[in-house]
PDB file of C-alpha atoms and ligand atoms in Angstrom:
ATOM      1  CA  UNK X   7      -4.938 -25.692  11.172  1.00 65.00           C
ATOM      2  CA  UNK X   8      -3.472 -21.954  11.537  1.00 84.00           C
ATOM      3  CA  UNK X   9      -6.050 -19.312  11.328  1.00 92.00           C
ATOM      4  CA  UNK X  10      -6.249 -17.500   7.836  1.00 96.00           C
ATOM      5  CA  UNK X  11      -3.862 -13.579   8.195  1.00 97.00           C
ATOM      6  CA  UNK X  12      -5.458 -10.924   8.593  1.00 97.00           C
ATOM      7  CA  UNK X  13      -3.861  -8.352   6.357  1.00 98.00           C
ATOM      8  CA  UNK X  14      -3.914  -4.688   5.678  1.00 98.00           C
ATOM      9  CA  UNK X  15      -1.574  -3.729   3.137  1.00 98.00           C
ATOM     10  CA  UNK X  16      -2.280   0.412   2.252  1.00 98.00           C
ATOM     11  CA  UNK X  17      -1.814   2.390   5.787  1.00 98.00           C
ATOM     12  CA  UNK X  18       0.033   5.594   5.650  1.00 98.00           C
ATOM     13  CA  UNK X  19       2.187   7.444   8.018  1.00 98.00           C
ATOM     14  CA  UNK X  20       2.924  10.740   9.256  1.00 98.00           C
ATOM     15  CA  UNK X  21       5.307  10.797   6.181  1.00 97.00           C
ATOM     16  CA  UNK X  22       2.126  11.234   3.735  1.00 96.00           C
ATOM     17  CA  UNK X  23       0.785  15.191   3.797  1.00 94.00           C
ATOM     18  CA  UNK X  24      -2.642  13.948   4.502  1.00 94.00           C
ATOM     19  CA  UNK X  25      -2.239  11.681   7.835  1.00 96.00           C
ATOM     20  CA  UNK X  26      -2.003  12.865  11.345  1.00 97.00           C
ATOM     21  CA  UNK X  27       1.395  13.325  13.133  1.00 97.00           C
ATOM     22  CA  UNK X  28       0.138  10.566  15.811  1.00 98.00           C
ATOM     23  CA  UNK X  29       0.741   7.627  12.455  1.00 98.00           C
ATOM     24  CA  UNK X  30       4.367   7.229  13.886  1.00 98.00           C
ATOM     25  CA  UNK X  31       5.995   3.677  13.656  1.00 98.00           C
ATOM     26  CA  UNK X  32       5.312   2.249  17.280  1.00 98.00           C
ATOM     27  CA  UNK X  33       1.832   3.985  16.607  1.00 98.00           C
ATOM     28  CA  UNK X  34       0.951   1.963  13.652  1.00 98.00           C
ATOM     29  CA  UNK X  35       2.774  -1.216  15.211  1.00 98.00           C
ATOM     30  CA  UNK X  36       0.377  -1.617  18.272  1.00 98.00           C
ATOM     31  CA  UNK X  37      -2.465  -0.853  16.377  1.00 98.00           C
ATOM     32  CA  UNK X  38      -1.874  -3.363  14.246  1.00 98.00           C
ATOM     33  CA  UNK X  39      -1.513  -5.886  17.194  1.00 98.00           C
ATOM     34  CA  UNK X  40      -4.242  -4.589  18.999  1.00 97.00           C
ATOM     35  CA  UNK X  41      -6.750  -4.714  15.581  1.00 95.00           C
ATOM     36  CA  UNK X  42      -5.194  -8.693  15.535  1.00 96.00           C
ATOM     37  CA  UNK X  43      -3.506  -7.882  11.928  1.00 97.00           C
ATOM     38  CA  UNK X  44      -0.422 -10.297  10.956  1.00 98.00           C
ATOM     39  CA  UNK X  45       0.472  -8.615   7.899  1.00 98.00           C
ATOM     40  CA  UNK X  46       0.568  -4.741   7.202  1.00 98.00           C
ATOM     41  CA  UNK X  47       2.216  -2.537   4.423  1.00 98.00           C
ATOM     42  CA  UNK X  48       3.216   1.436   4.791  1.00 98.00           C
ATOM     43  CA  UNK X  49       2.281   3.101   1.679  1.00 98.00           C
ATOM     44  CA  UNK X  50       3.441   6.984   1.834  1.00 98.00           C
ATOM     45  CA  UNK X  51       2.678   8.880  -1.309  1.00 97.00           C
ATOM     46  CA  UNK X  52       6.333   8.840  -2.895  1.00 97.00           C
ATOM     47  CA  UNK X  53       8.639   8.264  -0.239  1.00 97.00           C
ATOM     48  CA  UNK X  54       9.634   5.410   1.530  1.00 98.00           C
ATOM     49  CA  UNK X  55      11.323   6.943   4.901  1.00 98.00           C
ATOM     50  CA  UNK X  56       9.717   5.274   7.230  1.00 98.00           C
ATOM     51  CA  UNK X  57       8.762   1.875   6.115  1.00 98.00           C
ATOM     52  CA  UNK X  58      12.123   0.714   7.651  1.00 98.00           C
ATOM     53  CA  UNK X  59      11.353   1.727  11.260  1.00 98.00           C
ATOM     54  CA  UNK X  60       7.920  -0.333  10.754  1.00 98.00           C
ATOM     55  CA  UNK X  61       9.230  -3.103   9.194  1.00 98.00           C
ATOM     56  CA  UNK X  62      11.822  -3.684  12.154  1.00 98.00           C
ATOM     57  CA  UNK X  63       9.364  -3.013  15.018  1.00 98.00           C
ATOM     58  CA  UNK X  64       6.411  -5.048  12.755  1.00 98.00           C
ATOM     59  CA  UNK X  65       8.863  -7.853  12.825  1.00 98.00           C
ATOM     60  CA  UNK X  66       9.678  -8.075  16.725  1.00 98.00           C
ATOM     61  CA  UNK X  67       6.139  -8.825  17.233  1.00 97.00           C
ATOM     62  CA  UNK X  68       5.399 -11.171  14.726  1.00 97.00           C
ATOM     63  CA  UNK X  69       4.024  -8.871  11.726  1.00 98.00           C
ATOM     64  CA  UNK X  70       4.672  -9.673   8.554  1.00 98.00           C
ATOM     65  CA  UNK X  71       5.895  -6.024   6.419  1.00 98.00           C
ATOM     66  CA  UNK X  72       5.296  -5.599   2.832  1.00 98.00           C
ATOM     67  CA  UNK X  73       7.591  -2.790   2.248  1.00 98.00           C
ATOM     68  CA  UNK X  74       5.145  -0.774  -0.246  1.00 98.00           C
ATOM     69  CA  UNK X  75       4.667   2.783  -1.558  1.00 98.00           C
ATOM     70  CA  UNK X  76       1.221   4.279  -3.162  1.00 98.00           C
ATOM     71  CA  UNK X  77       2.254   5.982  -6.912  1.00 98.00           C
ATOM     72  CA  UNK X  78      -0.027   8.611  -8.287  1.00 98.00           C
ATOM     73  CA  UNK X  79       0.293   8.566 -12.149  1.00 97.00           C
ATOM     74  CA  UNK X  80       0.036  11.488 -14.784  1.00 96.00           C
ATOM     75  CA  UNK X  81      -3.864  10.306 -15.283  1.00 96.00           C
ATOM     76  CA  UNK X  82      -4.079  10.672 -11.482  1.00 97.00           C
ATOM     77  CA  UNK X  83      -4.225   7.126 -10.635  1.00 97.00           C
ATOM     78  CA  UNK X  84      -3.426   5.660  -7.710  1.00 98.00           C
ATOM     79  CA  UNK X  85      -0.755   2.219  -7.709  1.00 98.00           C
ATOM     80  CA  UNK X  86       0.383   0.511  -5.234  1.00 98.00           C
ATOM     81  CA  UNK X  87       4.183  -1.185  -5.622  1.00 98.00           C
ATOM     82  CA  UNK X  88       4.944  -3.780  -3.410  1.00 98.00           C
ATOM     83  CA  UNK X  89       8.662  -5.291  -2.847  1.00 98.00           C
ATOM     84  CA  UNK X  90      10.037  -8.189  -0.975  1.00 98.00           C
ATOM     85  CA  UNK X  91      12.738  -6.102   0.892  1.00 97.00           C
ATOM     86  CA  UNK X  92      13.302  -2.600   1.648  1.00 97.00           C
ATOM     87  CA  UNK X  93      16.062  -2.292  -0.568  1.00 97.00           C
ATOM     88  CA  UNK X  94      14.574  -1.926  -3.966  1.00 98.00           C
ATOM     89  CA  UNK X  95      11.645  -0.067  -2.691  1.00 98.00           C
ATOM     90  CA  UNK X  96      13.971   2.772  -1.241  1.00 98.00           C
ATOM     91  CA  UNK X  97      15.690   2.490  -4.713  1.00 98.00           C
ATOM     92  CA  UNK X  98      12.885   2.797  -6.446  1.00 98.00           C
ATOM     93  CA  UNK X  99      11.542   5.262  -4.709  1.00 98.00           C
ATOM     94  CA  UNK X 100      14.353   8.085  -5.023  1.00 98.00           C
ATOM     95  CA  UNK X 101      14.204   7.303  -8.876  1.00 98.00           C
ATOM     96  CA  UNK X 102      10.201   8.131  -8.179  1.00 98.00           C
ATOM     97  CA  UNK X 103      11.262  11.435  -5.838  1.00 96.00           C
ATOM     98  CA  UNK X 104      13.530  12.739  -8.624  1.00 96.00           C
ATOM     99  CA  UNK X 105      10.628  12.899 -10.845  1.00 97.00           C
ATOM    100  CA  UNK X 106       8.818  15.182  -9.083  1.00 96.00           C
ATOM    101  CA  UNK X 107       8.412  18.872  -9.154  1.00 94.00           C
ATOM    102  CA  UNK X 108      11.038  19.926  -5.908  1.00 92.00           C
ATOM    103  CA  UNK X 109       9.575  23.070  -6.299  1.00 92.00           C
ATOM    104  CA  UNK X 110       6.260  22.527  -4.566  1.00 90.00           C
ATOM    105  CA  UNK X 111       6.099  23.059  -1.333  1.00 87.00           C
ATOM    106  CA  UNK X 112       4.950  20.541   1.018  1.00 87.00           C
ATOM    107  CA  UNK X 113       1.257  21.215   2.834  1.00 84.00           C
ATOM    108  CA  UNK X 114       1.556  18.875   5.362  1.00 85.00           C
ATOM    109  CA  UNK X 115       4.282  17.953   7.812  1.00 91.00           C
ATOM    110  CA  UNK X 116       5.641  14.830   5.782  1.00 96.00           C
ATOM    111  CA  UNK X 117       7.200  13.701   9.322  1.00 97.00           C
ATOM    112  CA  UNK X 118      10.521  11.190   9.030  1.00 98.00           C
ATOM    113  CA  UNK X 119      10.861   8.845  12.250  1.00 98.00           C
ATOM    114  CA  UNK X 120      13.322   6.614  13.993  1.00 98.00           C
ATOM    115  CA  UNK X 121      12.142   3.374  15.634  1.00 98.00           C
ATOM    116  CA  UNK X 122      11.722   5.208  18.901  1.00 98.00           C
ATOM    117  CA  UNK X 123       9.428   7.345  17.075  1.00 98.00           C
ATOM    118  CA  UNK X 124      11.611  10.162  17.484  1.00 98.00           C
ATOM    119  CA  UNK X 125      11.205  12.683  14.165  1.00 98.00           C
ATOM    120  CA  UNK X 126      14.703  12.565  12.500  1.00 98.00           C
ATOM    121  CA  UNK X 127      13.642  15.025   9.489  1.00 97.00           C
ATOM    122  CA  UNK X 128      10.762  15.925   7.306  1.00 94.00           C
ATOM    123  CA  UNK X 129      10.528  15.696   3.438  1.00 94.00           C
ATOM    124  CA  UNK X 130      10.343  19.459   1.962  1.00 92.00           C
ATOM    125  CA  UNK X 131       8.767  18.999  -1.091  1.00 92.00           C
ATOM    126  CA  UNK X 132       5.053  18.371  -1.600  1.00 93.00           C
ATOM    127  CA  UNK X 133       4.703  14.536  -1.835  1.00 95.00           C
ATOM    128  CA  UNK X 134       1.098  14.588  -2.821  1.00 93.00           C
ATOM    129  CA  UNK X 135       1.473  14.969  -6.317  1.00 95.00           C
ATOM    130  CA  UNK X 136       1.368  13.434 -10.069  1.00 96.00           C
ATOM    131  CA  UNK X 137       4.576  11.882 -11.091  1.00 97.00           C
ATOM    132  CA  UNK X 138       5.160  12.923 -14.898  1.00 97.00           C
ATOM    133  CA  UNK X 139       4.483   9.331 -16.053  1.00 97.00           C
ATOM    134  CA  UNK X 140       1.681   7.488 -17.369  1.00 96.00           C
ATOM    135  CA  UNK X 141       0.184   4.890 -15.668  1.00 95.00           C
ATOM    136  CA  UNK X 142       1.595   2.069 -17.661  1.00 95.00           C
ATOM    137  CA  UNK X 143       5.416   3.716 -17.600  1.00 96.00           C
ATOM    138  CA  UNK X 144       5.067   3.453 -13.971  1.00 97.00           C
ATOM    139  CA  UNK X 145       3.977   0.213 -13.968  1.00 97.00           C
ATOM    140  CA  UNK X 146       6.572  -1.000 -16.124  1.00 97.00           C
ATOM    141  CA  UNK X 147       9.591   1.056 -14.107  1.00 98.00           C
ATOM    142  CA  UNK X 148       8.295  -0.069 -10.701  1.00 98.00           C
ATOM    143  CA  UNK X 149       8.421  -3.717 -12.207  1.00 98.00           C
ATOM    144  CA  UNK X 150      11.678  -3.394 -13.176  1.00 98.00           C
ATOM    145  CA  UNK X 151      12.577  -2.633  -9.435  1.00 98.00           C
ATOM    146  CA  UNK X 152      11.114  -5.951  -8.652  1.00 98.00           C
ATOM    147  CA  UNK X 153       7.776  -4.535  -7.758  1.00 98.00           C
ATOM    148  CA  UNK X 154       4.680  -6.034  -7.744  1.00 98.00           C
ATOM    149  CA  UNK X 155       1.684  -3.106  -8.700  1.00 98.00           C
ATOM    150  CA  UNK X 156      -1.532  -3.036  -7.531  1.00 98.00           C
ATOM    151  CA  UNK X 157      -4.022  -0.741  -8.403  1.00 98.00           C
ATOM    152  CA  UNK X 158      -5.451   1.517  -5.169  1.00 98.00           C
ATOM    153  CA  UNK X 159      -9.238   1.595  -4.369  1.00 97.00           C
ATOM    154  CA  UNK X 160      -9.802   0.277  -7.886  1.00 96.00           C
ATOM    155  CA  UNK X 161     -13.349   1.723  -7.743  1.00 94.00           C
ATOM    156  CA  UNK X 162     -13.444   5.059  -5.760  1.00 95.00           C
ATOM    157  CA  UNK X 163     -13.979   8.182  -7.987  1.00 92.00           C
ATOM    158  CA  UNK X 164     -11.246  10.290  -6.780  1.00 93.00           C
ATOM    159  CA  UNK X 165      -7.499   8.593  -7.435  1.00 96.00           C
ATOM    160  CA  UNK X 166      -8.896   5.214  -8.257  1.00 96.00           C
ATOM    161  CA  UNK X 167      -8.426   3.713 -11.709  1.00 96.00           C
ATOM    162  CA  UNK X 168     -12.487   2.690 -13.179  1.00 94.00           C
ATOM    163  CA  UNK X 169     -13.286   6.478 -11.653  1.00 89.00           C
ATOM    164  CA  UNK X 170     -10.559   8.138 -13.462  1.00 92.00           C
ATOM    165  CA  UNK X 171      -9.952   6.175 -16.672  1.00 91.00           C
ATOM    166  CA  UNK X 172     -13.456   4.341 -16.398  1.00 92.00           C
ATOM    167  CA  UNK X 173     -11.319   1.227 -17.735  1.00 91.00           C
ATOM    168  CA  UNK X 174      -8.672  -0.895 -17.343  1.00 90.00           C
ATOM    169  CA  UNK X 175      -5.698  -0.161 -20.144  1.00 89.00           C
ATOM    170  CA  UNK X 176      -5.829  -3.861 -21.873  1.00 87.00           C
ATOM    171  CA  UNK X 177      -2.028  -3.821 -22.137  1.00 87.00           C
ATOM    172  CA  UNK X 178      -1.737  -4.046 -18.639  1.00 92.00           C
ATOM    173  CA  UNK X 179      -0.837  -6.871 -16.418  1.00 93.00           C
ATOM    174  CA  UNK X 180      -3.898  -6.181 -13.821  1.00 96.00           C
ATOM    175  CA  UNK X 181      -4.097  -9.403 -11.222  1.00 96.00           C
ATOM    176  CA  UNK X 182      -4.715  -7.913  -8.059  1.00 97.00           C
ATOM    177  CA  UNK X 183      -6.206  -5.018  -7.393  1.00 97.00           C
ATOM    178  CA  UNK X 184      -7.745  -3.229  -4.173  1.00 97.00           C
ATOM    179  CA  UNK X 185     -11.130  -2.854  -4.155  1.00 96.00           C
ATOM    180  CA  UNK X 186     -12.885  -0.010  -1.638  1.00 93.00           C
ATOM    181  CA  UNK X 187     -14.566  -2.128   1.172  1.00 89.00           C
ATOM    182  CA  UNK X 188     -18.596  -1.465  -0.313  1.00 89.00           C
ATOM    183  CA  UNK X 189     -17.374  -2.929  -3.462  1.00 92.00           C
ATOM    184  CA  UNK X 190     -15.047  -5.613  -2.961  1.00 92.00           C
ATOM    185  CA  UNK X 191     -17.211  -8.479  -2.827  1.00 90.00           C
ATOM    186  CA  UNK X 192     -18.973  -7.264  -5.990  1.00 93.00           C
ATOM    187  CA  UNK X 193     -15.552  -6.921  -7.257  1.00 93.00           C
ATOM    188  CA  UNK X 194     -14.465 -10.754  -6.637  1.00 93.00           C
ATOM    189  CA  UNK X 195     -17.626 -12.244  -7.473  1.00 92.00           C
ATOM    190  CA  UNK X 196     -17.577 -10.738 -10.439  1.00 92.00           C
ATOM    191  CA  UNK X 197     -14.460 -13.233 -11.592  1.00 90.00           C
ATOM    192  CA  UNK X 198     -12.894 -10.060 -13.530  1.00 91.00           C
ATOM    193  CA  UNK X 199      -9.767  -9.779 -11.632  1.00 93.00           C
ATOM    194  CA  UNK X 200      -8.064 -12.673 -10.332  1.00 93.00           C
ATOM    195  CA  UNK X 201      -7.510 -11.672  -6.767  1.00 96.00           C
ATOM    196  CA  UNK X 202      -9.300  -8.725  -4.782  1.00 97.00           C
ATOM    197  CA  UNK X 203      -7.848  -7.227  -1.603  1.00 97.00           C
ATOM    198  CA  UNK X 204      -9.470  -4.475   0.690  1.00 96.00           C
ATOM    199  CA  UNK X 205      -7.619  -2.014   2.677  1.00 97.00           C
ATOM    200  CA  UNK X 206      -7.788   0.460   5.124  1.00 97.00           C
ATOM    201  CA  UNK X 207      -5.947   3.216   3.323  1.00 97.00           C
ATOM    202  CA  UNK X 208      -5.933   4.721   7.070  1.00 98.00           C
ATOM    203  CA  UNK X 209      -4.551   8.298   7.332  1.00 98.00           C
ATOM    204  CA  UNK X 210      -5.216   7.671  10.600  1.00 98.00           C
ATOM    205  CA  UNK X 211      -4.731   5.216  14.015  1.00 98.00           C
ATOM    206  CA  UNK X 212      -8.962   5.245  13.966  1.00 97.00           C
ATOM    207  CA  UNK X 213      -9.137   4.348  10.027  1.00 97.00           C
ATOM    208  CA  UNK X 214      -7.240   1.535  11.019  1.00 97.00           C
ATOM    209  CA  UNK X 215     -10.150   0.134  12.629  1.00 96.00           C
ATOM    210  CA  UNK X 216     -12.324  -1.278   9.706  1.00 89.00           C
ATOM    211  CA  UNK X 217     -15.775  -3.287   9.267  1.00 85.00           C
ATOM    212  CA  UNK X 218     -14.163  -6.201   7.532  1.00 86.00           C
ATOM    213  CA  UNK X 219     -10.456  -6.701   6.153  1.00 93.00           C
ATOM    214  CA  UNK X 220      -8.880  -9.374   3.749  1.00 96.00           C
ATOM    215  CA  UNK X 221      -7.286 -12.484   5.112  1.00 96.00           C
ATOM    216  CA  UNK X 222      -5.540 -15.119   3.189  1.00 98.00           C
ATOM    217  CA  UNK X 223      -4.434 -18.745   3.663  1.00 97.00           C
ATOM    218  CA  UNK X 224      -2.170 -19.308   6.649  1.00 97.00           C
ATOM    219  CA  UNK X 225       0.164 -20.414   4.162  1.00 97.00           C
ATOM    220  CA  UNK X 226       1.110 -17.318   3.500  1.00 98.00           C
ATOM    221  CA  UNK X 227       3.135 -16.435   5.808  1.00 96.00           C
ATOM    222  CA  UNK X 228       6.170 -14.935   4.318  1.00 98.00           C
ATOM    223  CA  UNK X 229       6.546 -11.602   2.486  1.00 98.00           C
ATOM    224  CA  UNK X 230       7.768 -13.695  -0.313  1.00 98.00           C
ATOM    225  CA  UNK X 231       4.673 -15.670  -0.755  1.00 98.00           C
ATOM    226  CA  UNK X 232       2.369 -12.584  -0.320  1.00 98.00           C
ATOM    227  CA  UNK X 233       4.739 -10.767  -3.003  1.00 98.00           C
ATOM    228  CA  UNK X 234       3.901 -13.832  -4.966  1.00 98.00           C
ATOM    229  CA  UNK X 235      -0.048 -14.547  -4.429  1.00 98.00           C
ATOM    230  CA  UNK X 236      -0.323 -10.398  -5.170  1.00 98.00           C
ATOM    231  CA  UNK X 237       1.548 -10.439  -8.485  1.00 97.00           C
ATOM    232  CA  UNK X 238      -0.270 -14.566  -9.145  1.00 97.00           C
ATOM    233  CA  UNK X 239      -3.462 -14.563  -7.022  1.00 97.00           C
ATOM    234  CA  UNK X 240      -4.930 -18.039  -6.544  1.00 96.00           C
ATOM    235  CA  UNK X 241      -8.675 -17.098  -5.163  1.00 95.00           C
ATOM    236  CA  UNK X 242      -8.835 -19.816  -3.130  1.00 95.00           C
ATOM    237  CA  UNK X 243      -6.380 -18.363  -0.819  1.00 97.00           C
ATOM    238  CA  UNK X 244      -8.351 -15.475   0.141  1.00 96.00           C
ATOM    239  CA  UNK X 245     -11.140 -14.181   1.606  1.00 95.00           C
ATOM    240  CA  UNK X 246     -11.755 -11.055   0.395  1.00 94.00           C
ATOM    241  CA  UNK X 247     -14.157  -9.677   3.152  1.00 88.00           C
ATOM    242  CA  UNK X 248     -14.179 -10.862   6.625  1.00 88.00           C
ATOM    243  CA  UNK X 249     -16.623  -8.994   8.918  1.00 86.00           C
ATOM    244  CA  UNK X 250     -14.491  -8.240  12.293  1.00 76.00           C
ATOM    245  CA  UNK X 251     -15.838  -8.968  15.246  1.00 62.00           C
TER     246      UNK X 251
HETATM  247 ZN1  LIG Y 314      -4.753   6.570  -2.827  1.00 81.88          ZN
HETATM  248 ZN1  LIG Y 315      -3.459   5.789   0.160  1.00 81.88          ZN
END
């Protein structure tokens, strides 16, 4: 039998304000090999840039790419959409982009790469901030770009939805959501969401190294079938916690 995938599906880039300028593509890529991950997802804060460049070099070696991209909602919530090609993501995304407010000025270097990690351009406006839309609007527009949403580290205080709503809205279609890594076992066992992932939500190459990560059944091994286990988890296709060794 195939060993279970190793996954890590919330790692930013250089592209976010917040990560350092050494998260380029080939950066990420090796890491991921090195680490022994077979699936990975970039997920900048409201652009998409360089999620192409990764998913090309991912896929020469044999990792799987969830093209992805982390949403922070009027309530200051945290959601992660995931696609099955870069297409709709990128489409999505510039609907996203033209929400924002183009007249904040970015912090960070929001760094734009080619696959030879070359920097090609940088993203002017500040990408770190609310989009003008409630969480369930977003949810609902990002699913009619064929995404799949997940909410980020479900649990953490700052950005993550039980520590800024303390609930989850009832009208929403929760299934899967991303639990931070002290809580995620608590958060499966406790049979209230149907799957539980954990993440690195590296800013980072050394946040990509983590105590435990996620794997799921080696039956998985398409973007399509991850797409489709997120948005219809079956638990007994994951593990939520492995410890690495
Ligand atoms: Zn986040
Ligand atoms: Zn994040």
């Amino acid at each position: 039998m195939r060993r279970w995938l190793k996954i890590d599906l919330h790692i930013h880039s250089a592209l976010s304000p917040c990560a350092l300028p050494e998260m380029t593509p080939n950066n990420i890529v090796n890491m991921a090999e090195i680490i022994g991950l077979d699936v990975i997802a970039i997920t900048d804060h409201h652009a998409a840039d360089n999620v192409l460049p990764v998913y090309n070099l991912a896929k020469r070696k044999g990792i799987i790419c969830l093209p992805g991209i982390e949403v922070q909602t009027r309530e200051e919530v945290h959601l992660l959409c995931y696609f099955t090609a870069p297409e709709p993501l990128l489409e999505f995304t510039n609907h996203i982009l033209s929400l924002l407010d183009q007249r904040v000025p970015s912090i960070g270097a929001q760094l734009i790469f080619d696959e030879n990690d070359r920097v090609i351009g940088k993203k002017e406006l500040f990408l770190h901030q609310s989009v003008p839309l409630t969480m369930e609007e977003i949810w609902h527009l990002a699913e009619n770009y064929g995404a799949c949403c997940v909410p980020a580290h479900l649990d953490r205080p700052a950005f993550g939805l039980l520590g800024q709503l303390g609930f989850v809205p009832p009208g929403l279609p929760v299934r899967t959501v991303e639990g931070t890594l002290r809580r995620a076992q608590e958060l499966a066992g406790s049979g209230r969401y149907a799957g539980v992932i954990t993440s690195s939500d590296a800013h980072s190459l050394e946040q990509m190294v983590m105590l435990g990560h996620t794997c799921l059944h080696p039956s998985l091994d398409s973007i399509d079938s991850i797409w489709h286990w997120l948005k219809n988890p079956d638990r007994q296709l994951v593990k939520t916690f492995v410890l690495d060794f």
